[in-house]
mmCIF file of N, CA, C and O in Angstrom:
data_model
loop_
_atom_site.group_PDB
_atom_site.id
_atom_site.type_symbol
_atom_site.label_atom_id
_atom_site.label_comp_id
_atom_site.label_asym_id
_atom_site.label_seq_id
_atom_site.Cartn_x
_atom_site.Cartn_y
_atom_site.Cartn_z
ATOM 1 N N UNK O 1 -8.368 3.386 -24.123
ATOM 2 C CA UNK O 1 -6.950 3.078 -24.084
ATOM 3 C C UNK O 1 -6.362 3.556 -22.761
ATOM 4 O O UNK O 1 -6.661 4.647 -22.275
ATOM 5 N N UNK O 2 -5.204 2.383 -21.993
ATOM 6 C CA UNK O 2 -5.195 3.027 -20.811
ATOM 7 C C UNK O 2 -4.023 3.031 -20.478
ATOM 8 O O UNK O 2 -3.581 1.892 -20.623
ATOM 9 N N UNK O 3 -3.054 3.912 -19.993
ATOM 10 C CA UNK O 3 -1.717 4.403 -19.893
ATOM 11 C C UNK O 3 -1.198 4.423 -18.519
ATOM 12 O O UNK O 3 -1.936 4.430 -17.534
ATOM 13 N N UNK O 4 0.046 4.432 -18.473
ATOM 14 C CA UNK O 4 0.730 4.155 -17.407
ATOM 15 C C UNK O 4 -0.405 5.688 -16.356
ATOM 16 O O UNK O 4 -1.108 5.463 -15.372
ATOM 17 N N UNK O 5 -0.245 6.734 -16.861
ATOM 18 C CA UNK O 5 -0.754 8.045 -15.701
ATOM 19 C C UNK O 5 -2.577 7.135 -15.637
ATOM 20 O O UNK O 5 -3.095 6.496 -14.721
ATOM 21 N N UNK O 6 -2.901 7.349 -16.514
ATOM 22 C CA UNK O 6 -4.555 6.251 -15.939
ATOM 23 C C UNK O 6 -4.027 5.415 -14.995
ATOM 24 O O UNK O 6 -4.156 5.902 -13.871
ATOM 25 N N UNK O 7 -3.523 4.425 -15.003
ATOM 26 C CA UNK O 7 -2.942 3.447 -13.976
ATOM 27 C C UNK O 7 -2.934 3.600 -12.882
ATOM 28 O O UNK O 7 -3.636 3.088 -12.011
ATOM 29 N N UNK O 8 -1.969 4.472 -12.810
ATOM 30 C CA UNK O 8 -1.541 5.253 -11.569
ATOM 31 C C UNK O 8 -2.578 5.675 -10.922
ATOM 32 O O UNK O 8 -2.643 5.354 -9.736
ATOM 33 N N UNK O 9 -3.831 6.624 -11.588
ATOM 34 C CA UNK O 9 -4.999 7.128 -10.896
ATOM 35 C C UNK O 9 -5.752 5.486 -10.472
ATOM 36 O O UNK O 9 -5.678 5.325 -9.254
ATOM 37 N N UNK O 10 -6.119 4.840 -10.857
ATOM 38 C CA UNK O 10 -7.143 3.695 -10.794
ATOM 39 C C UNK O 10 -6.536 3.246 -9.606
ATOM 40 O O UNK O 10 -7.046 3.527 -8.521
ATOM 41 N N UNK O 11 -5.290 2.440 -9.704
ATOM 42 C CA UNK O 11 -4.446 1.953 -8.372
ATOM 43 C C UNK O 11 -4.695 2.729 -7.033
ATOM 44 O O UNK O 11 -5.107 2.234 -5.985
ATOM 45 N N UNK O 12 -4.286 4.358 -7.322
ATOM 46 C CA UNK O 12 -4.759 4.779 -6.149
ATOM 47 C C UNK O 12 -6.202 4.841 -5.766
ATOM 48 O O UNK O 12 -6.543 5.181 -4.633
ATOM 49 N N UNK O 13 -7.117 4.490 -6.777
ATOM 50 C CA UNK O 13 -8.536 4.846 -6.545
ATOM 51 C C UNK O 13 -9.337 3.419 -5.686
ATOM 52 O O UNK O 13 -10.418 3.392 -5.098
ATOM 53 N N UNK O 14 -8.115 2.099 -5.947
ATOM 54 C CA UNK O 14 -8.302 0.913 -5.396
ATOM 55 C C UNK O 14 -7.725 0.909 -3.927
ATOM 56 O O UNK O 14 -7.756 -0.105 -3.231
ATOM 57 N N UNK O 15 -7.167 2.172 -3.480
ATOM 58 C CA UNK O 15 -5.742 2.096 -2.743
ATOM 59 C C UNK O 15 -4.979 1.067 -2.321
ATOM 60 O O UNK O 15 -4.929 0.513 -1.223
ATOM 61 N N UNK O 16 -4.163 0.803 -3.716
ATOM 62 C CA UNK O 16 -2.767 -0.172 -3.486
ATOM 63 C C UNK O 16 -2.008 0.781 -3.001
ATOM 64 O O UNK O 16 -1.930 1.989 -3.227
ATOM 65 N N UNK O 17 -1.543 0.166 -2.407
ATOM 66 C CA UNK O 17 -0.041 0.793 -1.705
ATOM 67 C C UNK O 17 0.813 1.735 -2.549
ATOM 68 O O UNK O 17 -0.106 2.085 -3.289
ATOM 69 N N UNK O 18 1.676 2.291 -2.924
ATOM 70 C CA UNK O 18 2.490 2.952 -3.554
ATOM 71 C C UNK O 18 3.448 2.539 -3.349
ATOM 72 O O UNK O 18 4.395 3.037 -3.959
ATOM 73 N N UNK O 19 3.669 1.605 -2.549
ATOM 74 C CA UNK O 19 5.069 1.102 -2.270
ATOM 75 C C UNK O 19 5.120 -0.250 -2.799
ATOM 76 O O UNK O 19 6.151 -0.882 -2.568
ATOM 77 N N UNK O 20 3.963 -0.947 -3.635
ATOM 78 C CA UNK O 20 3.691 -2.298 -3.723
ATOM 79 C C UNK O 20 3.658 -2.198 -5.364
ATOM 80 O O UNK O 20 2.944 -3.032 -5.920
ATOM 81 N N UNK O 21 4.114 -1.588 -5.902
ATOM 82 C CA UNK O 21 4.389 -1.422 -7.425
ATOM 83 C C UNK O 21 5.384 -0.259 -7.888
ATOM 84 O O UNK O 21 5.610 0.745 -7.211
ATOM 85 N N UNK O 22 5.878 -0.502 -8.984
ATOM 86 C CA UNK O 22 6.428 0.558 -9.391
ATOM 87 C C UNK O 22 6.250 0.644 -11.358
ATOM 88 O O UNK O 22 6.880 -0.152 -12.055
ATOM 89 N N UNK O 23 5.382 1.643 -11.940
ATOM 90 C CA UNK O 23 5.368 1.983 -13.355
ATOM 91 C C UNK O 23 6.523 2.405 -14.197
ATOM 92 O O UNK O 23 6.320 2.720 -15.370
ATOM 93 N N UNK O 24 7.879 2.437 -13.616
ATOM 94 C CA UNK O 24 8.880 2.557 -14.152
ATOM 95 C C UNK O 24 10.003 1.627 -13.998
ATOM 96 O O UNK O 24 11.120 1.770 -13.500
ATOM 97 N N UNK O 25 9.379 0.582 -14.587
ATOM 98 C CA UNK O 25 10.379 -0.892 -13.585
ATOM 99 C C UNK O 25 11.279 -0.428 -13.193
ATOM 100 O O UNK O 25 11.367 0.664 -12.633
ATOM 101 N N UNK O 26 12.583 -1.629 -13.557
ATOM 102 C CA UNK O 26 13.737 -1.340 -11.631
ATOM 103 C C UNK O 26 13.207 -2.639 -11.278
ATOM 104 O O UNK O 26 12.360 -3.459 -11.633
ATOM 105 N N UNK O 27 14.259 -2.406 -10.261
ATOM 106 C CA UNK O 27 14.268 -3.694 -9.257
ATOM 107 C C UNK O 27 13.997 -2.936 -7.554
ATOM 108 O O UNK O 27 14.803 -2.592 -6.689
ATOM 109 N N UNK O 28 12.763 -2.905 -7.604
ATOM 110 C CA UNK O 28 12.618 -2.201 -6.198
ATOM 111 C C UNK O 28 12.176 -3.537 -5.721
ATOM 112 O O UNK O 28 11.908 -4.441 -6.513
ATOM 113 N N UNK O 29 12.086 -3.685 -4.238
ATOM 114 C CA UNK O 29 12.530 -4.196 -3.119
ATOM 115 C C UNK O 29 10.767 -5.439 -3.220
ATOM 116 O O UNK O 29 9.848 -4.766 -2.754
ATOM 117 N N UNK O 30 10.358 -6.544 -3.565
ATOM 118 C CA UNK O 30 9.034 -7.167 -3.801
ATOM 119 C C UNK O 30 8.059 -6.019 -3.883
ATOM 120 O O UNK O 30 7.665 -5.370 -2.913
ATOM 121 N N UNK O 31 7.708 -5.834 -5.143
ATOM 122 C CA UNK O 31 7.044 -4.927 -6.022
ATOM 123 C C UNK O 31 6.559 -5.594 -7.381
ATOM 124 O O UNK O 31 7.376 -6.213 -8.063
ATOM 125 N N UNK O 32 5.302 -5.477 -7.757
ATOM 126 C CA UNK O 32 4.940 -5.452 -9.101
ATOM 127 C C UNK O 32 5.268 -4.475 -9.975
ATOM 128 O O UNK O 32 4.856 -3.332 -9.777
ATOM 129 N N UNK O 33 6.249 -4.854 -11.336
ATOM 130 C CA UNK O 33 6.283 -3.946 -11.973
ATOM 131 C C UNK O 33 5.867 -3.352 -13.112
ATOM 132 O O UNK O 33 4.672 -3.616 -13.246
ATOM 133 N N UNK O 34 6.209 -2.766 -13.885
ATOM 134 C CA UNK O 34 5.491 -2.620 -15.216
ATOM 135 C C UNK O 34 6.978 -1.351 -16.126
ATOM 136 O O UNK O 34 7.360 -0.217 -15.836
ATOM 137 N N UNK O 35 7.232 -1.965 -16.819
ATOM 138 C CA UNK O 35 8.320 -1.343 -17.845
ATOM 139 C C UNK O 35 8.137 -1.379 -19.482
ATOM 140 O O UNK O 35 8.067 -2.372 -20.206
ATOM 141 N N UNK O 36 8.083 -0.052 -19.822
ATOM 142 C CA UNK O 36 8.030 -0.313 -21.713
ATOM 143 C C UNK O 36 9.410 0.597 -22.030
ATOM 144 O O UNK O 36 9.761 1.696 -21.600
ATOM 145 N N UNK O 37 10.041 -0.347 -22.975
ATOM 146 C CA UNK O 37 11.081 -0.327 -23.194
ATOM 147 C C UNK O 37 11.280 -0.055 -24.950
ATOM 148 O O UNK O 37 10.739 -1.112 -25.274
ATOM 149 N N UNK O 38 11.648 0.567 -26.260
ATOM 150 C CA UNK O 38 11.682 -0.045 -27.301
ATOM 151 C C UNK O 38 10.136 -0.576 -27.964
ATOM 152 O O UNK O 38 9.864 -1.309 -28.915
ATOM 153 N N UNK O 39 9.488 0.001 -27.197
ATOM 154 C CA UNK O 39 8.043 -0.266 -28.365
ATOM 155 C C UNK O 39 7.740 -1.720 -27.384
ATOM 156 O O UNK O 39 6.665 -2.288 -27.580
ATOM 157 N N UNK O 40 8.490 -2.173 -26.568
ATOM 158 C CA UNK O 40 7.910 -3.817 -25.926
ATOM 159 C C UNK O 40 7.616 -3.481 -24.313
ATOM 160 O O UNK O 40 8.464 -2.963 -23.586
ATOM 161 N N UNK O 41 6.363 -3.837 -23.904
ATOM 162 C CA UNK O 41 5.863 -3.364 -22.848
ATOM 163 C C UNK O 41 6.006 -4.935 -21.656
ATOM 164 O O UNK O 41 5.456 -5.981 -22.000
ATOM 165 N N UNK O 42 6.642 -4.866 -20.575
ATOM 166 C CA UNK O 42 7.094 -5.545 -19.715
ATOM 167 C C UNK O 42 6.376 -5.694 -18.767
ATOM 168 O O UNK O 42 6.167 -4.542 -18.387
ATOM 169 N N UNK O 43 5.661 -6.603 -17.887
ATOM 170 C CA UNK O 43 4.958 -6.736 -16.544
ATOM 171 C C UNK O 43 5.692 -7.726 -15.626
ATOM 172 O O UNK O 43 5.817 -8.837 -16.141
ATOM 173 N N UNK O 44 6.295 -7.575 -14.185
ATOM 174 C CA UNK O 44 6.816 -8.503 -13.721
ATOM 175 C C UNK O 44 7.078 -8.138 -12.422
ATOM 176 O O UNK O 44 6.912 -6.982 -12.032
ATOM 177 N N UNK O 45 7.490 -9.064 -11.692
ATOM 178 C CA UNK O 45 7.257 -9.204 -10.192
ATOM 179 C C UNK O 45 9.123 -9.095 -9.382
ATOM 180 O O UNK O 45 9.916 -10.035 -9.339
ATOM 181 N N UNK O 46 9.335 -7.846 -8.910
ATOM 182 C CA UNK O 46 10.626 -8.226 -8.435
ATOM 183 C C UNK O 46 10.674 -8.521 -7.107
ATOM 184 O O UNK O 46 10.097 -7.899 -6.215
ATOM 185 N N UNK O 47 11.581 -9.768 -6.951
ATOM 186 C CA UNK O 47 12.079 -10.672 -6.220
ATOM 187 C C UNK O 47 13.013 -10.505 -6.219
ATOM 188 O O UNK O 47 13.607 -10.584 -7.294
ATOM 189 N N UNK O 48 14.017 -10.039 -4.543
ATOM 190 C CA UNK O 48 15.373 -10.020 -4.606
ATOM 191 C C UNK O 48 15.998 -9.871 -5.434
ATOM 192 O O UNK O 48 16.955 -10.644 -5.465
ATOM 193 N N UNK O 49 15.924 -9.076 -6.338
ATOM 194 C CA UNK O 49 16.660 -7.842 -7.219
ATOM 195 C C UNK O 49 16.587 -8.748 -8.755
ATOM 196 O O UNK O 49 17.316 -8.515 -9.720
ATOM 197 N N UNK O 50 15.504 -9.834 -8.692
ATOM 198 C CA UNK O 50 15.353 -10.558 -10.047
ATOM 199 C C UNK O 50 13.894 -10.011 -10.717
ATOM 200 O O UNK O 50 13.060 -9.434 -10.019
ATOM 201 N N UNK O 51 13.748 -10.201 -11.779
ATOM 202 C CA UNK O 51 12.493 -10.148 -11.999
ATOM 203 C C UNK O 51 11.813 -11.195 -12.602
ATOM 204 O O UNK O 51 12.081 -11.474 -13.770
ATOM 205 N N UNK O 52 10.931 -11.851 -11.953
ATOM 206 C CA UNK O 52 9.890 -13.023 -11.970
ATOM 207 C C UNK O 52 8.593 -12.734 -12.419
ATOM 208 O O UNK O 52 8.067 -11.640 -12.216
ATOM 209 N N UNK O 53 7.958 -13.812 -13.120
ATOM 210 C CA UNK O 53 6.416 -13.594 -13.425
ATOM 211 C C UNK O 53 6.265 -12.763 -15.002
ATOM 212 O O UNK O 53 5.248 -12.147 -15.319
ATOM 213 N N UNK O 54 7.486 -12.894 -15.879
ATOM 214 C CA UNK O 54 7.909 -11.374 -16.848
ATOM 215 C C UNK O 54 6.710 -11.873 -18.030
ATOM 216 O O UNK O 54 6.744 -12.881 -18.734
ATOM 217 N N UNK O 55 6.036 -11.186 -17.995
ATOM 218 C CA UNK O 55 4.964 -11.328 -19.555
ATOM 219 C C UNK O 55 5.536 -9.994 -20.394
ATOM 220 O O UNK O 55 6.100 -8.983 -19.976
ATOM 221 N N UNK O 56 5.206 -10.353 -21.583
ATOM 222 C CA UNK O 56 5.783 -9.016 -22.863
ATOM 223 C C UNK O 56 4.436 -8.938 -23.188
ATOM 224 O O UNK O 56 3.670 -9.895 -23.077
ATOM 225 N N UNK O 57 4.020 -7.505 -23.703
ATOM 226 C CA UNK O 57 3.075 -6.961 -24.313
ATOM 227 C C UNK O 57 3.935 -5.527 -25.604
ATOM 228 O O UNK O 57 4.963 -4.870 -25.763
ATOM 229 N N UNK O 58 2.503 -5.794 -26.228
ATOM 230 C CA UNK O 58 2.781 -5.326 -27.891
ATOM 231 C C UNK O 58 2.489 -3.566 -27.169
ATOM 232 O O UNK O 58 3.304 -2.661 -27.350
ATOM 233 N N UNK O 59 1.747 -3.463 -26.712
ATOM 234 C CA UNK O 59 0.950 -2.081 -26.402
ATOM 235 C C UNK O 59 0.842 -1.732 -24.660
ATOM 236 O O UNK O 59 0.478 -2.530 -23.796
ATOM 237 N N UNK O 60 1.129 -0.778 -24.524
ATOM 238 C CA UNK O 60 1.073 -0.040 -23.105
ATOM 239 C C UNK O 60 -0.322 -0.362 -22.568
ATOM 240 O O UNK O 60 -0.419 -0.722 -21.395
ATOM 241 N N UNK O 61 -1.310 -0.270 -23.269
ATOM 242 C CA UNK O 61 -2.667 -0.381 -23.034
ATOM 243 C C UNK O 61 -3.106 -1.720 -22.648
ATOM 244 O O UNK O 61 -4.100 -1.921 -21.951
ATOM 245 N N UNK O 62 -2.125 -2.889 -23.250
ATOM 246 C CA UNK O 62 -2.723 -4.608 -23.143
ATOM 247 C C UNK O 62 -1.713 -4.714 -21.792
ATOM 248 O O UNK O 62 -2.223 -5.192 -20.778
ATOM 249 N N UNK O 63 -0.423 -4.324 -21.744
ATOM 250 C CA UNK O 63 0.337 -4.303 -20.652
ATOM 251 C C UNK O 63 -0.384 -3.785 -18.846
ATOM 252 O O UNK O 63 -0.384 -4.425 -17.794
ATOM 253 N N UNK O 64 -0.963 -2.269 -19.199
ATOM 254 C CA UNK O 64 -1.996 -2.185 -18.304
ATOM 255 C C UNK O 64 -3.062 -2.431 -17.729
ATOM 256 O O UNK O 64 -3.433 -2.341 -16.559
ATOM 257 N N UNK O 65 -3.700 -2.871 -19.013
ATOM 258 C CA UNK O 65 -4.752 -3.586 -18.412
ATOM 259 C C UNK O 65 -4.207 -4.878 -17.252
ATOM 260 O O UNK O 65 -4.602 -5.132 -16.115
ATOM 261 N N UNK O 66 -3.126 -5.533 -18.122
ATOM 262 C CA UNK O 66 -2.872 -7.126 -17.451
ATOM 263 C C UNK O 66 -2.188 -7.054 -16.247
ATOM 264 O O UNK O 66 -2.214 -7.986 -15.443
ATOM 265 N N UNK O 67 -1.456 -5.821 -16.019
ATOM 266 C CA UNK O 67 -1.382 -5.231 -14.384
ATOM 267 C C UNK O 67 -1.915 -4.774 -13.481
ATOM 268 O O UNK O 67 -1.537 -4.887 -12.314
ATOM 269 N N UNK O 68 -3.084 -4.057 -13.945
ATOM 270 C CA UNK O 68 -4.223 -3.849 -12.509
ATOM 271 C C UNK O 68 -4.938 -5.244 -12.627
ATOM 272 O O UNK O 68 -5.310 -5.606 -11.511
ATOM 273 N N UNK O 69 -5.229 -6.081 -13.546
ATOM 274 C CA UNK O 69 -6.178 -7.083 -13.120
ATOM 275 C C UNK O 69 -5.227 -7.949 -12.530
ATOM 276 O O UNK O 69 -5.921 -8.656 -11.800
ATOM 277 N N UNK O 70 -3.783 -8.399 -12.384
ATOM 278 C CA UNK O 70 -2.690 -8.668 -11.701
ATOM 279 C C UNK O 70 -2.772 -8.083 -10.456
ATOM 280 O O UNK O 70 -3.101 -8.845 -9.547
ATOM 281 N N UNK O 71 -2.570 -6.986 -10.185
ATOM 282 C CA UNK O 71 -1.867 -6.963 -9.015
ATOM 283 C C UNK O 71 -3.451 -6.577 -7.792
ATOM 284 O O UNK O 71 -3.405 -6.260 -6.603
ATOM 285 N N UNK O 72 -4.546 -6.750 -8.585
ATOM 286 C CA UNK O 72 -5.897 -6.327 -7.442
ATOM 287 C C UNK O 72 -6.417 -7.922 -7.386
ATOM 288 O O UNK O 72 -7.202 -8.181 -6.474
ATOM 289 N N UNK O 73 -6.050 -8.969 -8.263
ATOM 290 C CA UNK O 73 -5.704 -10.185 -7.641
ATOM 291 C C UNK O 73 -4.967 -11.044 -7.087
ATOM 292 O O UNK O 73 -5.440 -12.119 -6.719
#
């Protein structure tokens, strides 16, 4: 099972940028994001202060997975 702090380690272990995502969505500046909100886990791409690309996930774990295999392709 793999969690936003796993994430975080793997990403850097790929070295993505730190500036090219953010695990606590927001609207930071073209960034992949990732937000769980209410039990509903969010993946999405902000664009000029929108967020694009938005998939919902049931679990932090299906959400993460579908963001590192996202954003290392």
């Amino acid at each position: 099972m793999m969690d936003r702090k796993e994430l975080e380690v793997l990403l850097a272990n790929k070295n993505i940028r730190r500036d090219a995502y953010s695990l606590n969505g927001g609207l930071p500046n073209e960034a992949y994001c990732l937000d769980g909100k209410n039990g509903i886990w969010k993946t999405y791409y902000s664009e000029r202060g929108s967020a694009v690309s938005v998939k919902e996930f049931d679990t932090e774990n299906d959400a993460c997975e579908y963001f590192l295999n996202w954003i290392i392709h």
